[in-house]
Amino acid sequence: MTSPFTRRALLAAGAAGFAAAACSPGAGSGGAGAIRLLNVSYDPTRELYKEINAAFAADWAGKHGGQKVEVEQSHGGSGKQARAVIDGLQADVVTLALGGDIDEIANRAKLLPANWQTRLPNNSAPYTSTIVFLVRKGNPKQIRDWPDLIKPGVGVIASNPKTSGGARWAYLAAYAYGLKQGGDAAARDYVGRLYRNVPVLDTGARGSTTTFAQRGIGDVLLSWENEAFLTLDEFGPNFDIVYPSSSILAEPPVALIDTNVDKKGTRAAAQAYLEFLYTPTAQDIIGKHHFRPRDSAALARHGASFRQIPLVTVDQPFGGWTKAPADHFAEGAVFDQIYKPA
């Protein structure tokens, strides 16, 4: 029997194949009057958007005389996905892990306006998430909080902040913990020691989950909250979730890629798709898939599983996504200074 993570790898391969095809002319419209959209997303949203896409297609057909809309997906590390759009991948919408990646598309490729984040509620982030620890059942290494990640003999599985949005959130959550212990010098020392315990840096969050859950490498995974719950759903007897004493408020944003939708004639459907993410139907699906809904009713229905812990933001203490990437993830910046691959 094919394992869940193998099935996901096959789905990802299919999405990548579509992504290549989507660069060709005419990829934006389906046959027989159907509308075809491409949502370029980050790693751990496959299951979420599979269900949202079906709900949106039904909603659109009900409002437009039965007209079909097909939403195709492309998934990968958030930074890698942003670069693919910059390089010509014909996304109608992007649903990425962090605002800085969409800023790159706006600034470098001019495919959408710089003020894209003002066009939808909550700075264009229809849900939030955070970073937690996923450990093996019974927590044999007794990993409870950030200091435990730098103990000798603890294998930490994380993805690469050069390519993965989730990895950037995880890195900043760890750095924020270090800052509280004694400022920038303490933070650099702490994060440097943490990444010395990382045997494998995958390119995206789903790859790191596969490394930890399927390949059995490491003692703890720095994980998106939703990805940790998904792992419990599929391999529950083998893992536990640990919430650290503090983490970070992750706000994955969404955006319309104006140049592409106008070229393909899909603006109305693509805009409706993004607006649908804020509806009660979609917000309930978001909560079901262990993302934190913005809608208070949906959050109340699903909130029992979301532990409340102190969360820093990217704005404080990192200066937002206009400053944090240059300080920490650019060539020669802090991550390059502290991470020395074995």
Short mmCIF file of N, CA, C and O in Angstrom, two decimals, residues 130-133 145-150 156-159 161 165-198 201 220-223 244-250 309-314 316-318 321 328-329 334-335 338:
data_model
loop_
_atom_site.label_atom_id
_atom_site.label_comp_id
_atom_site.label_asym_id
_atom_site.label_seq_id
_atom_site.Cartn_x
_atom_site.Cartn_y
_atom_site.Cartn_z
N THR A 130 1.32 28.97 13.51
CA THR A 130 2.51 29.19 14.33
C THR A 130 3.44 28.00 14.16
O THR A 130 3.16 27.06 13.41
N ILE A 131 4.58 28.04 14.85
CA ILE A 131 5.57 26.98 14.80
C ILE A 131 5.56 26.21 16.11
O ILE A 131 5.61 26.80 17.19
N VAL A 132 5.48 24.87 16.01
CA VAL A 132 5.48 24.00 17.18
C VAL A 132 6.55 22.93 17.00
O VAL A 132 7.22 22.86 15.96
N PHE A 133 6.71 22.09 18.03
CA PHE A 133 7.65 20.97 17.95
C PHE A 133 6.86 19.67 17.78
O PHE A 133 5.87 19.44 18.49
N ASP A 145 11.07 22.69 25.46
CA ASP A 145 11.16 24.11 25.12
C ASP A 145 12.42 24.34 24.29
O ASP A 145 13.22 23.42 24.06
N TRP A 146 12.59 25.58 23.88
CA TRP A 146 13.70 25.93 22.99
C TRP A 146 15.07 25.50 23.51
O TRP A 146 15.90 25.03 22.70
N PRO A 147 15.39 25.62 24.81
CA PRO A 147 16.73 25.20 25.25
C PRO A 147 17.03 23.73 24.97
O PRO A 147 18.20 23.35 24.79
N ASP A 148 16.00 22.89 24.91
CA ASP A 148 16.23 21.47 24.69
C ASP A 148 16.71 21.17 23.27
O ASP A 148 17.28 20.09 23.03
N LEU A 149 16.50 22.10 22.34
CA LEU A 149 16.89 21.86 20.96
C LEU A 149 18.40 21.97 20.74
O LEU A 149 18.90 21.54 19.70
N ILE A 150 19.11 22.54 21.70
CA ILE A 150 20.55 22.70 21.52
C ILE A 150 21.34 21.74 22.41
O ILE A 150 22.57 21.84 22.49
N VAL A 156 17.58 17.81 15.30
CA VAL A 156 16.50 18.73 14.95
C VAL A 156 16.30 18.70 13.44
O VAL A 156 17.25 18.91 12.68
N ILE A 157 15.07 18.44 13.01
CA ILE A 157 14.77 18.46 11.58
C ILE A 157 14.10 19.79 11.24
O ILE A 157 13.11 20.16 11.88
N ALA A 158 14.65 20.50 10.28
CA ALA A 158 14.13 21.80 9.86
C ALA A 158 14.35 21.94 8.37
O ALA A 158 15.18 21.24 7.78
N SER A 159 13.60 22.82 7.75
CA SER A 159 13.81 23.12 6.34
C SER A 159 14.66 24.38 6.19
O SER A 159 14.95 25.09 7.16
N PRO A 161 15.75 28.01 5.37
CA PRO A 161 15.14 29.34 5.25
C PRO A 161 15.51 30.08 3.97
O PRO A 161 14.93 31.13 3.68
N GLY A 165 9.29 29.18 3.36
CA GLY A 165 8.69 30.19 4.22
C GLY A 165 8.51 29.70 5.63
O GLY A 165 8.76 30.42 6.61
N GLY A 166 8.07 28.44 5.79
CA GLY A 166 7.93 27.89 7.12
C GLY A 166 9.24 27.88 7.87
O GLY A 166 9.28 28.12 9.09
N ALA A 167 10.32 27.61 7.15
CA ALA A 167 11.65 27.63 7.77
C ALA A 167 12.02 29.02 8.27
O ALA A 167 12.67 29.17 9.31
N ARG A 168 11.59 30.05 7.55
CA ARG A 168 11.88 31.41 8.00
C ARG A 168 11.11 31.74 9.28
O ARG A 168 11.64 32.34 10.21
N TRP A 169 9.83 31.32 9.31
CA TRP A 169 9.07 31.53 10.54
C TRP A 169 9.72 30.78 11.71
O TRP A 169 9.82 31.32 12.82
N ALA A 170 10.17 29.54 11.47
CA ALA A 170 10.79 28.75 12.53
C ALA A 170 12.10 29.40 12.99
O ALA A 170 12.37 29.49 14.21
N TYR A 171 12.91 29.83 12.05
CA TYR A 171 14.16 30.50 12.38
C TYR A 171 13.89 31.75 13.22
O TYR A 171 14.54 31.98 14.25
N LEU A 172 12.93 32.56 12.81
CA LEU A 172 12.66 33.80 13.54
C LEU A 172 12.07 33.51 14.93
O LEU A 172 12.35 34.24 15.89
N ALA A 173 11.26 32.46 15.05
CA ALA A 173 10.75 32.08 16.37
C ALA A 173 11.90 31.71 17.29
O ALA A 173 11.93 32.10 18.48
N ALA A 174 12.86 30.94 16.77
CA ALA A 174 14.03 30.56 17.56
C ALA A 174 14.88 31.78 17.90
O ALA A 174 15.37 31.93 19.03
N TYR A 175 15.07 32.66 16.92
CA TYR A 175 15.90 33.85 17.14
C TYR A 175 15.25 34.76 18.19
O TYR A 175 15.93 35.33 19.05
N ALA A 176 13.93 34.88 18.15
CA ALA A 176 13.22 35.69 19.13
C ALA A 176 13.41 35.14 20.53
O ALA A 176 13.56 35.90 21.51
N TYR A 177 13.40 33.80 20.66
CA TYR A 177 13.69 33.21 21.97
C TYR A 177 15.09 33.60 22.42
O TYR A 177 15.31 33.99 23.57
N GLY A 178 16.05 33.51 21.51
CA GLY A 178 17.43 33.88 21.86
C GLY A 178 17.56 35.34 22.26
O GLY A 178 18.31 35.66 23.19
N LEU A 179 16.83 36.22 21.57
CA LEU A 179 16.88 37.64 21.93
C LEU A 179 16.45 37.87 23.38
O LEU A 179 17.04 38.69 24.09
N LYS A 180 15.46 37.13 23.82
CA LYS A 180 14.98 37.29 25.20
C LYS A 180 16.00 36.81 26.23
O LYS A 180 15.93 37.20 27.39
N GLN A 181 16.94 35.98 25.79
CA GLN A 181 17.95 35.47 26.73
C GLN A 181 19.14 36.41 26.89
O GLN A 181 19.96 36.20 27.78
N GLY A 182 19.25 37.43 26.02
CA GLY A 182 20.41 38.31 26.19
C GLY A 182 20.78 39.11 24.96
O GLY A 182 21.96 39.41 24.75
N GLY A 183 19.79 39.46 24.14
CA GLY A 183 20.05 40.33 23.01
C GLY A 183 20.59 39.60 21.81
O GLY A 183 20.57 38.36 21.71
N ASP A 184 21.10 40.37 20.85
CA ASP A 184 21.48 39.83 19.56
C ASP A 184 22.61 38.81 19.66
O ASP A 184 22.57 37.78 18.97
N ALA A 185 23.59 39.06 20.50
CA ALA A 185 24.70 38.11 20.62
C ALA A 185 24.21 36.76 21.13
O ALA A 185 24.61 35.70 20.63
N ALA A 186 23.33 36.78 22.12
CA ALA A 186 22.77 35.54 22.65
C ALA A 186 21.92 34.84 21.61
O ALA A 186 21.93 33.60 21.50
N ALA A 187 21.17 35.62 20.81
CA ALA A 187 20.32 35.02 19.79
C ALA A 187 21.17 34.34 18.71
O ALA A 187 20.87 33.21 18.28
N ARG A 188 22.22 35.00 18.28
CA ARG A 188 23.09 34.40 17.27
C ARG A 188 23.72 33.10 17.79
O ARG A 188 23.80 32.10 17.08
N ASP A 189 24.17 33.14 19.04
CA ASP A 189 24.78 31.96 19.62
C ASP A 189 23.77 30.82 19.72
O ASP A 189 24.06 29.67 19.34
N TYR A 190 22.55 31.15 20.17
CA TYR A 190 21.54 30.11 20.33
C TYR A 190 21.16 29.49 18.98
O TYR A 190 21.14 28.26 18.84
N VAL A 191 20.86 30.32 18.00
CA VAL A 191 20.42 29.79 16.71
C VAL A 191 21.55 29.04 16.02
O VAL A 191 21.32 28.01 15.36
N GLY A 192 22.77 29.52 16.17
CA GLY A 192 23.91 28.79 15.61
C GLY A 192 24.03 27.40 16.20
O GLY A 192 24.25 26.41 15.47
N ARG A 193 23.85 27.28 17.51
CA ARG A 193 23.92 25.97 18.16
C ARG A 193 22.74 25.09 17.74
O ARG A 193 22.89 23.87 17.56
N LEU A 194 21.57 25.68 17.56
CA LEU A 194 20.41 24.91 17.12
C LEU A 194 20.67 24.29 15.75
O LEU A 194 20.47 23.09 15.55
N TYR A 195 21.13 25.09 14.79
CA TYR A 195 21.31 24.57 13.44
C TYR A 195 22.50 23.61 13.34
O TYR A 195 22.56 22.82 12.40
N ARG A 196 23.40 23.64 14.31
CA ARG A 196 24.44 22.60 14.35
C ARG A 196 23.85 21.23 14.70
O ARG A 196 24.47 20.20 14.43
N ASN A 197 22.66 21.22 15.27
CA ASN A 197 21.96 19.97 15.57
C ASN A 197 21.04 19.51 14.46
O ASN A 197 20.29 18.55 14.63
N VAL A 198 21.06 20.22 13.31
CA VAL A 198 20.18 19.88 12.18
C VAL A 198 20.96 19.03 11.17
O VAL A 198 21.86 19.54 10.51
N LEU A 201 18.73 19.71 5.93
CA LEU A 201 17.94 20.91 5.63
C LEU A 201 17.19 20.65 4.33
O LEU A 201 17.75 20.77 3.24
N VAL A 220 13.20 15.71 16.83
CA VAL A 220 12.19 16.75 16.90
C VAL A 220 12.13 17.47 15.56
O VAL A 220 13.16 17.71 14.92
N LEU A 221 10.92 17.79 15.14
CA LEU A 221 10.70 18.53 13.90
C LEU A 221 10.18 19.92 14.24
O LEU A 221 9.22 20.07 14.99
N LEU A 222 10.83 20.95 13.71
CA LEU A 222 10.30 22.31 13.79
C LEU A 222 9.21 22.41 12.73
O LEU A 222 9.50 22.39 11.53
N SER A 223 7.97 22.50 13.16
CA SER A 223 6.85 22.24 12.26
C SER A 223 5.82 23.34 12.29
O SER A 223 5.54 23.94 13.34
N PRO A 244 6.17 25.07 22.58
CA PRO A 244 7.21 25.74 23.38
C PRO A 244 6.61 26.87 24.20
O PRO A 244 5.42 27.20 24.06
N SER A 245 7.43 27.49 25.04
CA SER A 245 6.95 28.57 25.91
C SER A 245 6.60 29.82 25.13
O SER A 245 5.85 30.67 25.62
N SER A 246 7.12 29.94 23.91
CA SER A 246 6.80 31.07 23.04
C SER A 246 7.06 30.65 21.61
O SER A 246 7.82 29.72 21.34
N SER A 247 6.40 31.34 20.67
CA SER A 247 6.63 31.06 19.26
C SER A 247 6.37 32.35 18.48
O SER A 247 6.57 33.45 19.00
N ILE A 248 5.91 32.22 17.24
CA ILE A 248 5.74 33.39 16.37
C ILE A 248 4.37 33.34 15.71
O ILE A 248 3.84 32.26 15.43
N LEU A 249 3.78 34.50 15.49
CA LEU A 249 2.50 34.61 14.80
C LEU A 249 2.77 34.61 13.30
O LEU A 249 3.26 35.59 12.73
N ALA A 250 2.47 33.49 12.66
CA ALA A 250 2.66 33.36 11.21
C ALA A 250 1.37 33.76 10.51
O ALA A 250 0.29 33.28 10.86
N ILE A 309 -0.30 30.49 23.34
CA ILE A 309 1.01 30.77 23.91
C ILE A 309 1.46 32.15 23.44
O ILE A 309 0.93 32.67 22.46
N PRO A 310 2.43 32.77 24.13
CA PRO A 310 2.92 34.07 23.66
C PRO A 310 3.54 33.96 22.27
O PRO A 310 4.35 33.07 22.00
N LEU A 311 3.13 34.88 21.38
CA LEU A 311 3.62 34.87 20.00
C LEU A 311 4.21 36.23 19.66
O LEU A 311 3.53 37.25 19.76
N VAL A 312 5.46 36.25 19.23
CA VAL A 312 6.04 37.47 18.69
C VAL A 312 5.56 37.63 17.26
O VAL A 312 5.02 36.70 16.66
N THR A 313 5.75 38.80 16.70
CA THR A 313 5.41 39.04 15.30
C THR A 313 6.67 39.36 14.51
O THR A 313 7.72 39.67 15.08
N VAL A 314 6.57 39.28 13.20
CA VAL A 314 7.72 39.63 12.37
C VAL A 314 8.03 41.12 12.46
O VAL A 314 9.16 41.55 12.24
N GLN A 316 7.77 43.00 15.24
CA GLN A 316 8.48 43.22 16.49
C GLN A 316 8.99 41.89 17.00
O GLN A 316 8.17 41.02 17.35
N PRO A 317 10.26 41.61 16.95
CA PRO A 317 11.37 42.56 16.91
C PRO A 317 12.15 42.62 15.60
O PRO A 317 13.29 43.09 15.60
N PHE A 318 11.58 42.18 14.46
CA PHE A 318 12.39 42.00 13.26
C PHE A 318 12.20 43.07 12.19
O PHE A 318 12.83 43.02 11.14
N TRP A 321 8.70 42.25 6.98
CA TRP A 321 9.30 41.51 5.87
C TRP A 321 10.07 42.38 4.91
O TRP A 321 10.70 41.87 3.96
N HIS A 328 18.59 38.71 7.75
CA HIS A 328 18.79 37.32 8.16
C HIS A 328 18.99 36.33 7.03
O HIS A 328 19.69 35.32 7.23
N PHE A 329 18.39 36.53 5.84
CA PHE A 329 18.35 35.48 4.85
C PHE A 329 19.03 35.81 3.53
O PHE A 329 19.18 34.92 2.68
N VAL A 334 22.76 36.98 8.43
CA VAL A 334 22.99 36.25 9.68
C VAL A 334 22.93 34.74 9.49
O VAL A 334 23.79 34.01 10.02
N PHE A 335 21.94 34.24 8.75
CA PHE A 335 21.85 32.78 8.61
C PHE A 335 23.12 32.22 7.98
O PHE A 335 23.64 31.18 8.42
N ILE A 338 25.91 32.06 10.58
CA ILE A 338 25.84 31.11 11.71
C ILE A 338 25.70 29.66 11.25
O ILE A 338 26.02 28.75 12.04
#
